Amino acid sequence: MDKNSLIGFVLIAGILLGFSLYQNDRAKKNAAENQASTEVVLESRDVAADSVAESLDTLPAVQAVFKDSLLQAVHGQEGEIVSLENDRIKVEFNTRGAQPYSALVKDYYNYDSTQLYIFKPNGSEYSISIYAGEYINTADFVFQLCERTSNSLTMRLPFAAGGYIQQKYTLEEDGYLIKNELSFMGLGNVIPRNVNSLDVDFSVLIPRMEKGYKNEVQYSKLDYYFDGEKKPVELAKGRSGSKRIDSKLSWFSFHQQFFSAIMRCPDEFSSGELSATFMSQDDPERNLMACEARMRKEFKPGEDVVIPFEFYFGPNHYQTLKSYDQKYEKTIPLGGWLVGWFTKYVIIPLFNFLHRFIDNFGIIILLMTIVIKIVVLPFTYKSYASSAKMQALKPEIEKINAKYPNANNQQEQLKKQQATMELYKRADVSVMGGCLPTLLTFPILWAMFRFFPASIELRQQGFLWADDLSTYDSIVDFGTRIPLLGDHLSLFALLMAVVMWLYSKMTMSNQPSASDPSAKSMQIMSVWMMPIMMFFICNNLSAGLSYYYLLSQLIAMIEVWVIKKYCVDPAKVLAKVEASKGKPLPKSKWQQRLEEAQKLQQQQAKQNARR
């Protein structure tokens, strides 16, 4: 190492040593300064605390929120939970506000086998707002539990000037109805004479109860009813919505797919505002919808005023709701007047009759399908027989097609249609024979479409691999939602689609018109598009519905096969055609109009050709 390098290292070492000594000395000074500052801060804090304490001692007392001393005493306190119950339901009440706190339905369970609450503890609010010398809301006060029996609760909110507000709840012995008497006793000098209304607020947070979110939302809604009308008005069906009503109404219903919370005012509400907000499928609390009713009720001041209300917390069972004679059963979606009539007077009575003897709902649906098919068989027979005769006439149809091969020649096509119609007439084939059965069976199919997803009898009733016929059956769960398909695969829906495809192949592939290019699109729609479309629709719907459609298609296939095998003899059909050749045929009015239209087309075609 040379001399210059050595000097450089010594200088660097000296600089580092000096910097370290300087930093240590400075750190000591900073620590001393920080300690002194801390002592000053602590001393100042103690002085400030003493000053605050002295200031608090000199502050005046907090002013009361309410002028009435008894109201002020029970304002904001914690209430007590008390309950009423029978064999059907258990309803808890909070003495704070004298209001329903939870509603448990005992004889039903959620899809995951947990207890079924129409609303869970603290999942509702029921309050009365009125001006009584000052504006009060009963939800702010703790009522006194003054009387309790096996089926009733009475709670009171006393006033310092005398009198009290009373809430009495009475649960029917074996049902889901709770009668509520709201009383203003001895408050003639407290409530001014010019007070002519009070506000009734009732809100409920309804949890999810079913397996399929989409199906549950689709059949959940809010209903309200005007006294004297034939049926209630639907609101927020399957989607959030609100409505202001400026006329009198009798009751409203927070309607989940299979259970409802209904509030009725026998003397009618004077007006109100209703709303329902649906939660997302991923809601962490697994709530379905938040419902709210802000109602106004006419009030006539006096010494003793009693206003009756009624609550229903229970299932949407048709006969149960109908027994109250308030048109509650109209909230169950059974279809329009024709479909609804068929459901109420045919489907439901038949279903209930079979259920008296059979507990297996899969067997009940099978027997219902057979009965319905037998009833409509006289109407469908002609359609199936015409189809079988058309198949027997296939050789004759092929001769006509060969005679008029030019599909672009309009005159040839008209002659071809005329020859085909004449052939059908000689064989006694009804071209329109399929229309009447379709018109008859369509209301039945639609009635079933509405009945099964809304039938609480099928809820959590298993059959074969399906554990709940009121919702979809699942043999494969994808773990994620696929557009159109969902997050699962329904075997009943898949089997229904396959059988529908087979039935369409059976009835369409052998049709004589299948060789006509104009009928190709119809054949593709019937054989392919309809089964595929029905599969995607039914994959998320009730397994009972898919099962019914499956049975209906299977029985139809058997009927067609039996008619073709034993009721229609192709040789006899052809012999009848041969025997009638050369003989004039009586023409129906429809055929006469068709021929006139064809002649007109021919004349127009000739005129166009001359030009």
Short mmCIF file of C-alpha atoms in Angstrom, two decimals, residues 59-65 72:
data_model
loop_
_atom_site.label_atom_id
_atom_site.label_comp_id
_atom_site.label_asym_id
_atom_site.label_seq_id
_atom_site.Cartn_x
_atom_site.Cartn_y
_atom_site.Cartn_z
CA LEU A 59 -72.97 22.52 32.97
CA PRO A 60 -76.79 22.43 33.29
CA ALA A 61 -78.64 19.03 33.18
CA VAL A 62 -79.60 17.60 29.72
CA GLN A 63 -83.08 18.66 28.71
CA ALA A 64 -85.80 16.01 28.43
CA VAL A 65 -86.74 14.79 24.95
CA GLN A 72 -89.47 10.40 29.09
#
